[in-house]
PDB file of C-alpha atoms in Angstrom:
ATOM      1  CA  MET A 136       0.049   0.040   0.052  1.00  0.00           C
ATOM      2  CA  SER A 137       1.097   3.578  -0.640  1.00  0.00           C
ATOM      3  CA  PHE A 138       0.130   6.701   1.289  1.00  0.00           C
ATOM      4  CA  LYS A 139       0.931  10.206  -0.028  1.00  0.00           C
ATOM      5  CA  ILE A 140       1.137  13.224   2.048  1.00  0.00           C
ATOM      6  CA  PHE A 141       0.164  16.585   0.554  1.00  0.00           C
ATOM      7  CA  VAL A 142       0.309  19.797   2.458  1.00  0.00           C
ATOM      8  CA  ASP A 143      -1.923  22.770   2.061  1.00  0.00           C
ATOM      9  CA  ASP A 144      -1.179  26.266   3.603  1.00  0.00           C
ATOM     10  CA  ASN A 145      -3.979  27.609   5.832  1.00  0.00           C
ATOM     11  CA  PHE A 146      -2.856  31.138   5.152  1.00  0.00           C
ATOM     12  CA  HIS A 147      -3.653  30.516   1.402  1.00  0.00           C
ATOM     13  CA  HIS A 148      -6.757  28.594   2.107  1.00  0.00           C
ATOM     14  CA  MET A 149      -8.141  26.908  -1.020  1.00  0.00           C
ATOM     15  CA  ASP A 150      -5.238  27.975  -3.177  1.00  0.00           C
ATOM     16  CA  GLU A 151      -3.918  24.809  -4.767  1.00  0.00           C
ATOM     17  CA  THR A 152      -0.919  26.541  -6.058  1.00  0.00           C
ATOM     18  CA  GLU A 153       0.392  26.716  -2.483  1.00  0.00           C
ATOM     19  CA  ARG A 154      -0.076  22.913  -2.052  1.00  0.00           C
ATOM     20  CA  TYR A 155       2.917  20.574  -2.131  1.00  0.00           C
ATOM     21  CA  GLU A 156       3.561  16.889  -1.990  1.00  0.00           C
ATOM     22  CA  GLN A 157       5.538  16.107   1.154  1.00  0.00           C
ATOM     23  CA  GLY A 158       6.277  12.464   0.311  1.00  0.00           C
ATOM     24  CA  GLU A 159       5.002   8.937  -0.154  1.00  0.00           C
ATOM     25  CA  TYR A 160       5.098   6.209   2.535  1.00  0.00           C
ATOM     26  CA  ASP A 161       4.482   2.436   2.794  1.00  0.00           C
ATOM     27  CA  THR A 162       2.359   2.498   5.903  1.00  0.00           C
ATOM     28  CA  TYR A 163      -0.483   4.713   7.164  1.00  0.00           C
ATOM     29  CA  GLU A 164       1.066   4.837  10.558  1.00  0.00           C
ATOM     30  CA  LEU A 165       4.134   6.385   9.266  1.00  0.00           C
ATOM     31  CA  ALA A 166       2.275   8.933   7.053  1.00  0.00           C
ATOM     32  CA  GLU A 167       0.117   9.955  10.069  1.00  0.00           C
ATOM     33  CA  SER A 168       3.230  10.387  12.265  1.00  0.00           C
ATOM     34  CA  ILE A 169       4.783  12.654   9.793  1.00  0.00           C
ATOM     35  CA  CYS A 170       1.548  14.649   9.433  1.00  0.00           C
ATOM     36  CA  LYS A 171       1.384  15.043  13.189  1.00  0.00           C
ATOM     37  CA  SER A 172       4.997  16.248  13.385  1.00  0.00           C
ATOM     38  CA  ILE A 173       4.174  18.955  10.742  1.00  0.00           C
ATOM     39  CA  VAL A 174       1.357  20.107  12.945  1.00  0.00           C
ATOM     40  CA  ASP A 175       3.379  19.875  16.142  1.00  0.00           C
ATOM     41  CA  GLU A 176       6.292  21.883  14.628  1.00  0.00           C
ATOM     42  CA  PHE A 177       3.904  24.732  13.851  1.00  0.00           C
ATOM     43  CA  LEU A 178       2.222  24.648  17.307  1.00  0.00           C
ATOM     44  CA  THR A 179       5.526  24.549  19.089  1.00  0.00           C
ATOM     45  CA  SER A 180       6.804  27.529  17.134  1.00  0.00           C
ATOM     46  CA  ALA A 181       3.607  29.531  17.491  1.00  0.00           C
ATOM     47  CA  TYR A 182       3.111  28.964  21.200  1.00  0.00           C
ATOM     48  CA  LYS A 183       3.717  31.968  23.456  1.00  0.00           C
ATOM     49  CA  ASP A 184       3.856  31.761  27.237  1.00  0.00           C
ATOM     50  CA  GLY A 185       0.446  32.096  28.781  1.00  0.00           C
ATOM     51  CA  MET A 186      -1.374  31.503  25.483  1.00  0.00           C
ATOM     52  CA  SER A 187      -4.733  29.744  25.624  1.00  0.00           C
ATOM     53  CA  ALA A 188      -5.531  26.651  23.693  1.00  0.00           C
ATOM     54  CA  ASN A 189      -8.098  28.561  21.626  1.00  0.00           C
ATOM     55  CA  GLU A 190      -5.570  31.218  20.770  1.00  0.00           C
ATOM     56  CA  LEU A 191      -3.034  28.706  19.628  1.00  0.00           C
ATOM     57  CA  TYR A 192      -5.586  26.782  17.680  1.00  0.00           C
ATOM     58  CA  GLU A 193      -6.673  30.015  15.968  1.00  0.00           C
ATOM     59  CA  GLN A 194      -3.113  30.673  15.000  1.00  0.00           C
ATOM     60  CA  TYR A 195      -2.825  27.236  13.406  1.00  0.00           C
ATOM     61  CA  LYS A 196      -6.092  27.681  11.478  1.00  0.00           C
ATOM     62  CA  ARG A 197      -4.792  30.935  10.058  1.00  0.00           C
ATOM     63  CA  PHE A 198      -1.164  30.300   9.465  1.00  0.00           C
ATOM     64  CA  GLY A 199      -0.246  26.685   9.963  1.00  0.00           C
ATOM     65  CA  GLU A 200       0.277  23.901   7.342  1.00  0.00           C
ATOM     66  CA  ASP A 201      -2.538  21.490   6.780  1.00  0.00           C
ATOM     67  CA  PRO A 202      -1.128  17.976   5.858  1.00  0.00           C
ATOM     68  CA  TYR A 203      -3.443  15.345   4.597  1.00  0.00           C
ATOM     69  CA  ILE A 204      -3.076  11.766   3.513  1.00  0.00           C
ATOM     70  CA  THR A 205      -4.232  10.206   0.239  1.00  0.00           C
ATOM     71  CA  SER A 206      -4.309   6.489  -0.653  1.00  0.00           C
ATOM     72  CA  GLU A 207      -5.833   4.641  -3.635  1.00  0.00           C
ATOM     73  CA  GLN A 208      -6.209   1.487  -1.597  1.00  0.00           C
ATOM     74  CA  MET A 209      -8.158   2.667   1.422  1.00  0.00           C
ATOM     75  CA  GLN A 210     -10.084   5.613   2.825  1.00  0.00           C
ATOM     76  CA  VAL A 211      -8.000   7.804   5.095  1.00  0.00           C
ATOM     77  CA  ASN A 212      -9.502   9.827   7.949  1.00  0.00           C
ATOM     78  CA  PHE A 213      -6.664  11.864   9.376  1.00  0.00           C
ATOM     79  CA  SER A 214      -7.717  15.510  10.123  1.00  0.00           C
ATOM     80  CA  ALA A 215      -4.828  17.899  10.882  1.00  0.00           C
ATOM     81  CA  TRP A 216      -7.325  20.462  12.178  1.00  0.00           C
ATOM     82  CA  ASP A 217      -8.685  17.918  14.649  1.00  0.00           C
ATOM     83  CA  TYR A 218      -5.277  16.871  15.753  1.00  0.00           C
ATOM     84  CA  ALA A 219      -4.243  20.568  16.077  1.00  0.00           C
ATOM     85  CA  LYS A 220      -7.150  21.222  18.330  1.00  0.00           C
ATOM     86  CA  ILE A 221      -6.328  18.329  20.640  1.00  0.00           C
ATOM     87  CA  ARG A 222      -2.666  19.170  20.682  1.00  0.00           C
ATOM     88  CA  SER A 223      -3.342  22.847  21.422  1.00  0.00           C
ATOM     89  CA  VAL A 224      -5.289  21.869  24.558  1.00  0.00           C
ATOM     90  CA  GLU A 225      -2.499  19.439  25.657  1.00  0.00           C
ATOM     91  CA  MET A 226       0.270  21.928  24.974  1.00  0.00           C
ATOM     92  CA  CYS A 227      -1.338  24.929  26.697  1.00  0.00           C
ATOM     93  CA  LYS A 228      -2.387  22.974  29.680  1.00  0.00           C
ATOM     94  CA  LYS A 229       1.087  21.550  30.132  1.00  0.00           C
ATOM     95  CA  ASN A 230       2.809  24.813  29.379  1.00  0.00           C
ATOM     96  CA  ASN A 231       0.634  26.947  31.376  1.00  0.00           C
ATOM     97  CA  LEU A 232       0.806  24.652  34.340  1.00  0.00           C
ATOM     98  CA  PHE A 233       4.707  24.778  34.149  1.00  0.00           C
ATOM     99  CA  SER A 234       4.455  28.601  34.035  1.00  0.00           C
ATOM    100  CA  LYS A 235       2.255  28.577  37.183  1.00  0.00           C
ATOM    101  CA  PHE A 236       4.867  26.541  39.095  1.00  0.00           C
ATOM    102  CA  LYS A 237       7.692  28.628  37.714  1.00  0.00           C
ATOM    103  CA  ASN A 238       6.118  31.733  39.079  1.00  0.00           C
ATOM    104  CA  ILE A 239       5.314  30.199  42.485  1.00  0.00           C
ATOM    105  CA  PHE A 240       9.067  29.178  42.802  1.00  0.00           C
ATOM    106  CA  TRP A 241      10.080  32.603  41.665  1.00  0.00           C
ATOM    107  CA  ILE A 242       7.871  34.357  44.250  1.00  0.00           C
ATOM    108  CA  LYS A 243       9.154  31.991  47.019  1.00  0.00           C
ATOM    109  CA  ALA A 244      12.777  32.727  46.031  1.00  0.00           C
ATOM    110  CA  ILE A 245      12.347  36.478  46.397  1.00  0.00           C
ATOM    111  CA  LEU A 246      10.490  36.267  49.771  1.00  0.00           C
TER     112      LEU A 246
END
């Protein structure tokens, strides 16, 4: 089986001239992993300390890359937008929790 990844640019939504083929892979699992890493790379670079999950997700929808998988042999259901929404919540929850602890330790250090 063969799985191709194409990447659209959310900033140029619906502009097929901005689309590129990222690669072709033998397994769905590998293709999905690469799509997730494309989304994660954007989310990591766009995240700012204290940002909410909704703010991060909106940044992704406006400016991130939107990878998707095609296959002639089977229907593929990966959604980069759905994955980005889940990851935004996970990243902001973890990073904002870390910031709160960092601030508590900083306050205790100056007291």
